Amino acid sequence: MTDSSSGELSLGTEHDIVLGRQAVRRMAQQLGFSLVDQTKMVTAASELARNALIYGGGGVLKWRMLNEGAKRGLRLTFEDHGPGIPNMDLAMTDGWSSGTGLGLGLTGTRRLVNEFEIDSTVGIGTRVTITRWK
Amino acid sequence: MGEFLLVTIQVDMQDQLALRLQDDLTQAINKKGAKGVLIDISALEMVDSFIGRMIADISAMARILDAQTVLVGMQPAVAITLVELGLSLPGVATALNVERGMQLLRSGLIDSSSDDRFIKR
């Protein structure tokens, strides 16, 4: 793994969501993802970056391009130090929203990727990791 | 364009810009007495839940202002992603391209009774 295969971007403003989408698009292209897979990963990144900004009060996007044998993939981690999610089962229910969204964010995003992990502690923050394989 | 407004979204929009478009467009419908709005998203490489909601809201607001909205030019990869995300944009009329969208607006065949909004507030 070379240094260029991983990196991070701070998510502090709405413009950072746009920058995040563009960065994810470039990496997905570099990995040879199909157009549909690129679009899914970029859309998932947009949803999670917005969550980190709006609900988490800002955060960071970390990426890593994966090369495991013949498998290539892209792993993105979104971390914030916001209030955390008090009821994870509820947050992972389709159609549920804490108020300002459509209730699609987390469950919808999970459908766009191959692997989805969420870890949240009230008062500490939230970390979501998604992976899509080529 | 007479009674129709054509909006072409050319850039990867920041959220605030999307909201501003919503404001500007509803004001333009009112000011010009437009009967139809065509939104061309063929240049958009991604539609997430925020932009999806903006589009659905514009369609709902336009309807209340007595104008029909047609969304045209969605890229296939964007359509596939939107549906998997859970956004199927019910109540928003669509057409493959601008020409067909214009035909749809002129025909006046858009069903304005389908008000099963996906928006939950």
PDB file of C-alpha atoms in Angstrom:
ATOM      1  CA  MET A   1       0.000   0.000   0.000  1.00  0.00           C
ATOM      2  CA  THR A   2       1.516   3.303  -1.071  1.00  0.00           C
ATOM      3  CA  ASP A   3       0.807   6.626   0.543  1.00  0.00           C
ATOM      4  CA  SER A   4      -1.233   7.846  -2.393  1.00  0.00           C
ATOM      5  CA  SER A   5      -3.780   5.086  -1.805  1.00  0.00           C
ATOM      6  CA  SER A   6      -5.096   6.648   1.375  1.00  0.00           C
ATOM      7  CA  GLY A   7      -5.837  10.104   2.638  1.00  0.00           C
ATOM      8  CA  GLU A   8      -8.368  12.331   4.308  1.00  0.00           C
ATOM      9  CA  LEU A   9     -10.497  15.393   3.853  1.00  0.00           C
ATOM     10  CA  SER A  10     -12.021  17.522   6.554  1.00  0.00           C
ATOM     11  CA  LEU A  11     -15.796  18.025   6.417  1.00  0.00           C
ATOM     12  CA  GLY A  12     -16.456  21.468   7.834  1.00  0.00           C
ATOM     13  CA  THR A  13     -18.593  23.219   5.224  1.00  0.00           C
ATOM     14  CA  GLU A  14     -21.132  22.356   2.550  1.00  0.00           C
ATOM     15  CA  HIS A  15     -18.435  22.892  -0.041  1.00  0.00           C
ATOM     16  CA  ASP A  16     -16.481  20.022   1.540  1.00  0.00           C
ATOM     17  CA  ILE A  17     -19.381  17.688   0.666  1.00  0.00           C
ATOM     18  CA  VAL A  18     -18.876  18.650  -2.996  1.00  0.00           C
ATOM     19  CA  LEU A  19     -15.094  18.166  -2.686  1.00  0.00           C
ATOM     20  CA  GLY A  20     -15.674  14.790  -1.047  1.00  0.00           C
ATOM     21  CA  ARG A  21     -17.945  13.664  -3.881  1.00  0.00           C
ATOM     22  CA  GLN A  22     -15.333  14.719  -6.449  1.00  0.00           C
ATOM     23  CA  ALA A  23     -12.510  12.940  -4.604  1.00  0.00           C
ATOM     24  CA  VAL A  24     -14.540   9.737  -4.298  1.00  0.00           C
ATOM     25  CA  ARG A  25     -15.458   9.905  -7.999  1.00  0.00           C
ATOM     26  CA  ARG A  26     -11.774  10.202  -8.974  1.00  0.00           C
ATOM     27  CA  MET A  27     -10.756   7.259  -6.788  1.00  0.00           C
ATOM     28  CA  ALA A  28     -13.598   5.068  -8.021  1.00  0.00           C
ATOM     29  CA  GLN A  29     -12.582   5.858 -11.595  1.00  0.00           C
ATOM     30  CA  GLN A  30      -8.950   5.125 -10.819  1.00  0.00           C
ATOM     31  CA  LEU A  31      -9.961   1.730  -9.424  1.00  0.00           C
ATOM     32  CA  GLY A  32     -11.857   0.962 -12.623  1.00  0.00           C
ATOM     33  CA  PHE A  33     -15.352   0.919 -11.066  1.00  0.00           C
ATOM     34  CA  SER A  34     -18.250   0.759 -13.528  1.00  0.00           C
ATOM     35  CA  LEU A  35     -20.228   3.977 -13.967  1.00  0.00           C
ATOM     36  CA  VAL A  36     -23.096   2.595 -11.864  1.00  0.00           C
ATOM     37  CA  ASP A  37     -20.718   1.550  -9.072  1.00  0.00           C
ATOM     38  CA  GLN A  38     -18.985   4.946  -9.181  1.00  0.00           C
ATOM     39  CA  THR A  39     -22.354   6.669  -8.903  1.00  0.00           C
ATOM     40  CA  LYS A  40     -23.435   4.488  -5.973  1.00  0.00           C
ATOM     41  CA  MET A  41     -20.223   5.142  -4.056  1.00  0.00           C
ATOM     42  CA  VAL A  42     -20.323   8.901  -4.749  1.00  0.00           C
ATOM     43  CA  THR A  43     -23.974   9.076  -3.664  1.00  0.00           C
ATOM     44  CA  ALA A  44     -23.284   7.077  -0.491  1.00  0.00           C
ATOM     45  CA  ALA A  45     -20.360   9.405   0.284  1.00  0.00           C
ATOM     46  CA  SER A  46     -22.559  12.458  -0.236  1.00  0.00           C
ATOM     47  CA  GLU A  47     -25.189  11.155   2.207  1.00  0.00           C
ATOM     48  CA  LEU A  48     -22.651  10.288   4.910  1.00  0.00           C
ATOM     49  CA  ALA A  49     -20.635  13.486   4.487  1.00  0.00           C
ATOM     50  CA  ARG A  50     -23.816  15.521   4.913  1.00  0.00           C
ATOM     51  CA  ASN A  51     -24.765  13.509   8.017  1.00  0.00           C
ATOM     52  CA  ALA A  52     -21.332  14.174   9.535  1.00  0.00           C
ATOM     53  CA  LEU A  53     -21.693  17.879   8.799  1.00  0.00           C
ATOM     54  CA  ILE A  54     -25.334  18.434   9.793  1.00  0.00           C
ATOM     55  CA  TYR A  55     -25.756  15.992  12.685  1.00  0.00           C
ATOM     56  CA  GLY A  56     -22.131  15.629  13.770  1.00  0.00           C
ATOM     57  CA  GLY A  57     -21.224  19.310  13.490  1.00  0.00           C
ATOM     58  CA  GLY A  58     -18.426  18.501  11.061  1.00  0.00           C
ATOM     59  CA  GLY A  59     -15.960  15.679  10.805  1.00  0.00           C
ATOM     60  CA  VAL A  60     -13.489  13.960   8.598  1.00  0.00           C
ATOM     61  CA  LEU A  61     -13.616  11.656   5.580  1.00  0.00           C
ATOM     62  CA  LYS A  62     -10.816   9.103   5.394  1.00  0.00           C
ATOM     63  CA  TRP A  63     -10.310   6.951   2.328  1.00  0.00           C
ATOM     64  CA  ARG A  64      -8.285   3.910   1.468  1.00  0.00           C
ATOM     65  CA  MET A  65      -7.966   2.127  -1.835  1.00  0.00           C
ATOM     66  CA  LEU A  66      -7.871  -1.606  -1.183  1.00  0.00           C
ATOM     67  CA  ASN A  67      -5.911  -4.181  -3.067  1.00  0.00           C
ATOM     68  CA  GLU A  68      -6.482  -7.618  -1.609  1.00  0.00           C
ATOM     69  CA  GLY A  69      -5.208 -10.209  -4.041  1.00  0.00           C
ATOM     70  CA  ALA A  70      -7.377  -9.943  -7.103  1.00  0.00           C
ATOM     71  CA  LYS A  71      -9.926  -7.813  -5.264  1.00  0.00           C
ATOM     72  CA  ARG A  72      -9.846  -4.050  -5.538  1.00  0.00           C
ATOM     73  CA  GLY A  73     -12.087  -1.775  -3.599  1.00  0.00           C
ATOM     74  CA  LEU A  74     -12.615   1.559  -1.938  1.00  0.00           C
ATOM     75  CA  ARG A  75     -13.170   2.021   1.787  1.00  0.00           C
ATOM     76  CA  LEU A  76     -14.453   5.306   3.193  1.00  0.00           C
ATOM     77  CA  THR A  77     -14.723   6.247   6.850  1.00  0.00           C
ATOM     78  CA  PHE A  78     -16.762   9.215   8.083  1.00  0.00           C
ATOM     79  CA  GLU A  79     -16.027  10.332  11.626  1.00  0.00           C
ATOM     80  CA  ASP A  80     -17.585  13.070  13.668  1.00  0.00           C
ATOM     81  CA  HIS A  81     -17.495  14.123  17.303  1.00  0.00           C
ATOM     82  CA  GLY A  82     -21.139  15.083  17.453  1.00  0.00           C
ATOM     83  CA  PRO A  83     -23.877  13.969  19.870  1.00  0.00           C
ATOM     84  CA  GLY A  84     -23.929  10.366  18.641  1.00  0.00           C
ATOM     85  CA  ILE A  85     -26.975   8.245  17.851  1.00  0.00           C
ATOM     86  CA  PRO A  86     -28.941   7.274  20.987  1.00  0.00           C
ATOM     87  CA  ASN A  87     -31.060   4.574  19.358  1.00  0.00           C
ATOM     88  CA  MET A  88     -29.205   2.719  16.633  1.00  0.00           C
ATOM     89  CA  ASP A  89     -32.037   0.283  15.847  1.00  0.00           C
ATOM     90  CA  LEU A  90     -34.327   3.211  15.188  1.00  0.00           C
ATOM     91  CA  ALA A  91     -31.728   5.066  13.117  1.00  0.00           C
ATOM     92  CA  MET A  92     -31.282   1.975  10.960  1.00  0.00           C
ATOM     93  CA  THR A  93     -35.026   1.683  10.286  1.00  0.00           C
ATOM     94  CA  ASP A  94     -36.132   2.598   6.780  1.00  0.00           C
ATOM     95  CA  GLY A  95     -38.156   5.785   6.761  1.00  0.00           C
ATOM     96  CA  TRP A  96     -37.022   6.989  10.155  1.00  0.00           C
ATOM     97  CA  SER A  97     -35.521  10.447  10.374  1.00  0.00           C
ATOM     98  CA  SER A  98     -34.502  12.596  13.274  1.00  0.00           C
ATOM     99  CA  GLY A  99     -36.336  15.488  11.660  1.00  0.00           C
ATOM    100  CA  THR A 100     -34.694  17.322   8.799  1.00  0.00           C
ATOM    101  CA  GLY A 101     -33.999  14.487   6.389  1.00  0.00           C
ATOM    102  CA  LEU A 102     -35.991  11.991   4.422  1.00  0.00           C
ATOM    103  CA  GLY A 103     -35.195   9.053   6.628  1.00  0.00           C
ATOM    104  CA  LEU A 104     -33.184   7.494   3.829  1.00  0.00           C
ATOM    105  CA  GLY A 105     -29.678   8.414   4.888  1.00  0.00           C
ATOM    106  CA  LEU A 106     -28.336   5.387   6.717  1.00  0.00           C
ATOM    107  CA  THR A 107     -30.534   2.569   5.436  1.00  0.00           C
ATOM    108  CA  GLY A 108     -30.465   3.903   1.883  1.00  0.00           C
ATOM    109  CA  THR A 109     -26.717   4.305   1.997  1.00  0.00           C
ATOM    110  CA  ARG A 110     -26.270   0.758   3.270  1.00  0.00           C
ATOM    111  CA  ARG A 111     -28.010  -0.536   0.138  1.00  0.00           C
ATOM    112  CA  LEU A 112     -25.496   1.270  -2.098  1.00  0.00           C
ATOM    113  CA  VAL A 113     -22.393  -0.440  -0.750  1.00  0.00           C
ATOM    114  CA  ASN A 114     -21.053  -3.961  -0.127  1.00  0.00           C
ATOM    115  CA  GLU A 115     -19.978  -3.446   3.479  1.00  0.00           C
ATOM    116  CA  PHE A 116     -21.415  -1.054   6.034  1.00  0.00           C
ATOM    117  CA  GLU A 117     -20.334  -0.572   9.630  1.00  0.00           C
ATOM    118  CA  ILE A 118     -21.565   1.995  12.098  1.00  0.00           C
ATOM    119  CA  ASP A 119     -20.268   2.747  15.540  1.00  0.00           C
ATOM    120  CA  SER A 120     -21.782   5.530  17.606  1.00  0.00           C
ATOM    121  CA  THR A 121     -21.475   6.560  21.229  1.00  0.00           C
ATOM    122  CA  VAL A 122     -23.688   9.207  22.753  1.00  0.00           C
ATOM    123  CA  GLY A 123     -21.618  12.246  23.652  1.00  0.00           C
ATOM    124  CA  ILE A 124     -18.549  10.943  21.797  1.00  0.00           C
ATOM    125  CA  GLY A 125     -19.476  10.780  18.141  1.00  0.00           C
ATOM    126  CA  THR A 126     -20.239   8.564  15.189  1.00  0.00           C
ATOM    127  CA  ARG A 127     -18.088   6.611  12.784  1.00  0.00           C
ATOM    128  CA  VAL A 128     -19.462   5.019   9.624  1.00  0.00           C
ATOM    129  CA  THR A 129     -17.293   2.853   7.375  1.00  0.00           C
ATOM    130  CA  ILE A 130     -18.411   1.768   3.925  1.00  0.00           C
ATOM    131  CA  THR A 131     -16.647  -0.435   1.389  1.00  0.00           C
ATOM    132  CA  ARG A 132     -17.437  -1.153  -2.208  1.00  0.00           C
ATOM    133  CA  TRP A 133     -15.534  -3.796  -4.162  1.00  0.00           C
ATOM    134  CA  LYS A 134     -14.964  -3.637  -7.871  1.00  0.00           C
TER     135      LYS A 134
ATOM    136  CA  MET B   1     -40.075  29.933 -24.070  1.00  0.00           C
ATOM    137  CA  GLY B   2     -43.437  31.629 -23.520  1.00  0.00           C
ATOM    138  CA  GLU B   3     -45.417  29.743 -20.936  1.00  0.00           C
ATOM    139  CA  PHE B   4     -42.706  27.236 -20.043  1.00  0.00           C
ATOM    140  CA  LEU B   5     -39.526  27.637 -18.017  1.00  0.00           C
ATOM    141  CA  LEU B   6     -36.453  25.582 -18.838  1.00  0.00           C
ATOM    142  CA  VAL B   7     -33.905  24.988 -16.089  1.00  0.00           C
ATOM    143  CA  THR B   8     -30.643  23.247 -16.897  1.00  0.00           C
ATOM    144  CA  ILE B   9     -28.572  22.145 -13.921  1.00  0.00           C
ATOM    145  CA  GLN B  10     -24.964  22.162 -15.064  1.00  0.00           C
ATOM    146  CA  VAL B  11     -22.875  21.893 -11.928  1.00  0.00           C
ATOM    147  CA  ASP B  12     -22.361  19.686  -8.919  1.00  0.00           C
ATOM    148  CA  MET B  13     -24.497  21.827  -6.632  1.00  0.00           C
ATOM    149  CA  GLN B  14     -23.795  22.766  -3.084  1.00  0.00           C
ATOM    150  CA  ASP B  15     -26.866  22.378  -0.862  1.00  0.00           C
ATOM    151  CA  GLN B  16     -27.389  26.130  -0.493  1.00  0.00           C
ATOM    152  CA  LEU B  17     -27.335  26.560  -4.264  1.00  0.00           C
ATOM    153  CA  ALA B  18     -30.025  23.887  -4.617  1.00  0.00           C
ATOM    154  CA  LEU B  19     -32.222  25.709  -2.110  1.00  0.00           C
ATOM    155  CA  ARG B  20     -31.648  29.008  -3.894  1.00  0.00           C
ATOM    156  CA  LEU B  21     -32.687  27.411  -7.187  1.00  0.00           C
ATOM    157  CA  GLN B  22     -35.915  26.335  -5.518  1.00  0.00           C
ATOM    158  CA  ASP B  23     -36.587  29.907  -4.385  1.00  0.00           C
ATOM    159  CA  ASP B  24     -35.663  31.494  -7.709  1.00  0.00           C
ATOM    160  CA  LEU B  25     -37.721  29.046  -9.691  1.00  0.00           C
ATOM    161  CA  THR B  26     -40.912  29.412  -7.692  1.00  0.00           C
ATOM    162  CA  GLN B  27     -40.575  33.186  -7.960  1.00  0.00           C
ATOM    163  CA  ALA B  28     -40.031  32.943 -11.712  1.00  0.00           C
ATOM    164  CA  ILE B  29     -43.140  30.757 -12.100  1.00  0.00           C
ATOM    165  CA  ASN B  30     -45.147  33.371 -10.248  1.00  0.00           C
ATOM    166  CA  LYS B  31     -43.691  36.373 -12.059  1.00  0.00           C
ATOM    167  CA  LYS B  32     -43.981  34.954 -15.569  1.00  0.00           C
ATOM    168  CA  GLY B  33     -47.199  33.059 -15.026  1.00  0.00           C
ATOM    169  CA  ALA B  34     -45.486  29.945 -16.365  1.00  0.00           C
ATOM    170  CA  LYS B  35     -47.654  26.866 -16.846  1.00  0.00           C
ATOM    171  CA  GLY B  36     -44.810  24.422 -17.031  1.00  0.00           C
ATOM    172  CA  VAL B  37     -41.264  23.873 -15.783  1.00  0.00           C
ATOM    173  CA  LEU B  38     -38.742  21.636 -17.471  1.00  0.00           C
ATOM    174  CA  ILE B  39     -35.762  20.642 -15.328  1.00  0.00           C
ATOM    175  CA  ASP B  40     -32.889  19.183 -17.341  1.00  0.00           C
ATOM    176  CA  ILE B  41     -30.510  17.139 -15.163  1.00  0.00           C
ATOM    177  CA  SER B  42     -28.611  15.412 -17.978  1.00  0.00           C
ATOM    178  CA  ALA B  43     -25.357  16.985 -16.754  1.00  0.00           C
ATOM    179  CA  LEU B  44     -25.837  15.726 -13.184  1.00  0.00           C
ATOM    180  CA  GLU B  45     -23.651  12.727 -12.346  1.00  0.00           C
ATOM    181  CA  MET B  46     -25.266  12.173  -8.990  1.00  0.00           C
ATOM    182  CA  VAL B  47     -28.573  12.853  -7.269  1.00  0.00           C
ATOM    183  CA  ASP B  48     -28.580  12.229  -3.540  1.00  0.00           C
ATOM    184  CA  SER B  49     -31.506  12.482  -1.115  1.00  0.00           C
ATOM    185  CA  PHE B  50     -30.999  16.232  -0.705  1.00  0.00           C
ATOM    186  CA  ILE B  51     -31.157  17.026  -4.412  1.00  0.00           C
ATOM    187  CA  GLY B  52     -33.951  14.460  -4.825  1.00  0.00           C
ATOM    188  CA  ARG B  53     -35.978  16.235  -2.186  1.00  0.00           C
ATOM    189  CA  MET B  54     -35.275  19.594  -3.820  1.00  0.00           C
ATOM    190  CA  ILE B  55     -36.624  18.283  -7.124  1.00  0.00           C
ATOM    191  CA  ALA B  56     -39.725  16.788  -5.493  1.00  0.00           C
ATOM    192  CA  ASP B  57     -40.324  20.019  -3.563  1.00  0.00           C
ATOM    193  CA  ILE B  58     -40.045  22.140  -6.713  1.00  0.00           C
ATOM    194  CA  SER B  59     -42.580  19.872  -8.396  1.00  0.00           C
ATOM    195  CA  ALA B  60     -44.983  20.168  -5.442  1.00  0.00           C
ATOM    196  CA  MET B  61     -44.558  23.966  -5.160  1.00  0.00           C
ATOM    197  CA  ALA B  62     -45.034  24.416  -8.908  1.00  0.00           C
ATOM    198  CA  ARG B  63     -48.245  22.379  -8.772  1.00  0.00           C
ATOM    199  CA  ILE B  64     -49.639  24.642  -6.094  1.00  0.00           C
ATOM    200  CA  LEU B  65     -48.717  27.605  -8.308  1.00  0.00           C
ATOM    201  CA  ASP B  66     -50.661  25.934 -11.145  1.00  0.00           C
ATOM    202  CA  ALA B  67     -47.606  24.840 -13.119  1.00  0.00           C
ATOM    203  CA  GLN B  68     -46.531  21.333 -14.132  1.00  0.00           C
ATOM    204  CA  THR B  69     -42.963  20.086 -13.742  1.00  0.00           C
ATOM    205  CA  VAL B  70     -41.180  17.575 -15.926  1.00  0.00           C
ATOM    206  CA  LEU B  71     -37.764  16.228 -14.997  1.00  0.00           C
ATOM    207  CA  VAL B  72     -35.715  15.260 -18.038  1.00  0.00           C
ATOM    208  CA  GLY B  73     -32.393  13.683 -18.951  1.00  0.00           C
ATOM    209  CA  MET B  74     -31.641  11.611 -15.885  1.00  0.00           C
ATOM    210  CA  GLN B  75     -28.598   9.408 -16.539  1.00  0.00           C
ATOM    211  CA  PRO B  76     -29.284   5.659 -16.180  1.00  0.00           C
ATOM    212  CA  ALA B  77     -26.624   5.229 -13.467  1.00  0.00           C
ATOM    213  CA  VAL B  78     -28.280   8.038 -11.493  1.00  0.00           C
ATOM    214  CA  ALA B  79     -31.721   6.417 -11.857  1.00  0.00           C
ATOM    215  CA  ILE B  80     -30.417   3.023 -10.671  1.00  0.00           C
ATOM    216  CA  THR B  81     -28.712   4.611  -7.662  1.00  0.00           C
ATOM    217  CA  LEU B  82     -31.735   6.737  -6.723  1.00  0.00           C
ATOM    218  CA  VAL B  83     -34.071   3.757  -6.623  1.00  0.00           C
ATOM    219  CA  GLU B  84     -31.634   1.677  -4.546  1.00  0.00           C
ATOM    220  CA  LEU B  85     -31.270   4.606  -2.194  1.00  0.00           C
ATOM    221  CA  GLY B  86     -35.043   4.495  -1.778  1.00  0.00           C
ATOM    222  CA  LEU B  87     -36.041   7.580  -3.735  1.00  0.00           C
ATOM    223  CA  SER B  88     -38.377   6.858  -6.602  1.00  0.00           C
ATOM    224  CA  LEU B  89     -39.695  10.434  -6.909  1.00  0.00           C
ATOM    225  CA  PRO B  90     -43.414   9.630  -7.025  1.00  0.00           C
ATOM    226  CA  GLY B  91     -45.478  12.555  -8.188  1.00  0.00           C
ATOM    227  CA  VAL B  92     -42.647  13.914 -10.345  1.00  0.00           C
ATOM    228  CA  ALA B  93     -43.293  13.591 -14.085  1.00  0.00           C
ATOM    229  CA  THR B  94     -40.249  12.528 -16.099  1.00  0.00           C
ATOM    230  CA  ALA B  95     -39.264  12.338 -19.737  1.00  0.00           C
ATOM    231  CA  LEU B  96     -36.201  10.993 -21.509  1.00  0.00           C
ATOM    232  CA  ASN B  97     -35.060  14.302 -22.993  1.00  0.00           C
ATOM    233  CA  VAL B  98     -35.974  17.974 -23.388  1.00  0.00           C
ATOM    234  CA  GLU B  99     -37.907  17.426 -26.597  1.00  0.00           C
ATOM    235  CA  ARG B 100     -40.132  14.746 -25.094  1.00  0.00           C
ATOM    236  CA  GLY B 101     -40.497  16.778 -21.927  1.00  0.00           C
ATOM    237  CA  MET B 102     -41.791  19.709 -23.960  1.00  0.00           C
ATOM    238  CA  GLN B 103     -44.245  17.428 -25.737  1.00  0.00           C
ATOM    239  CA  LEU B 104     -45.485  16.207 -22.385  1.00  0.00           C
ATOM    240  CA  LEU B 105     -45.962  19.744 -21.084  1.00  0.00           C
ATOM    241  CA  ARG B 106     -47.757  20.845 -24.273  1.00  0.00           C
ATOM    242  CA  SER B 107     -50.049  17.825 -24.189  1.00  0.00           C
ATOM    243  CA  GLY B 108     -51.224  18.778 -20.713  1.00  0.00           C
ATOM    244  CA  LEU B 109     -51.395  15.074 -19.914  1.00  0.00           C
ATOM    245  CA  ILE B 110     -49.501  15.172 -16.661  1.00  0.00           C
ATOM    246  CA  ASP B 111     -51.539  13.656 -13.900  1.00  0.00           C
ATOM    247  CA  SER B 112     -51.639  16.257 -11.183  1.00  0.00           C
ATOM    248  CA  SER B 113     -53.779  14.096  -8.924  1.00  0.00           C
ATOM    249  CA  SER B 114     -50.874  11.837  -7.942  1.00  0.00           C
ATOM    250  CA  ASP B 115     -50.044  13.478  -4.696  1.00  0.00           C
ATOM    251  CA  ASP B 116     -48.523  10.512  -2.903  1.00  0.00           C
ATOM    252  CA  ARG B 117     -45.524  12.502  -1.826  1.00  0.00           C
ATOM    253  CA  PHE B 118     -42.608  10.581  -0.409  1.00  0.00           C
ATOM    254  CA  ILE B 119     -41.751  13.538   1.763  1.00  0.00           C
ATOM    255  CA  LYS B 120     -42.270  13.011   5.451  1.00  0.00           C
ATOM    256  CA  ARG B 121     -42.132  16.039   7.640  1.00  0.00           C
TER     257      ARG B 121
END
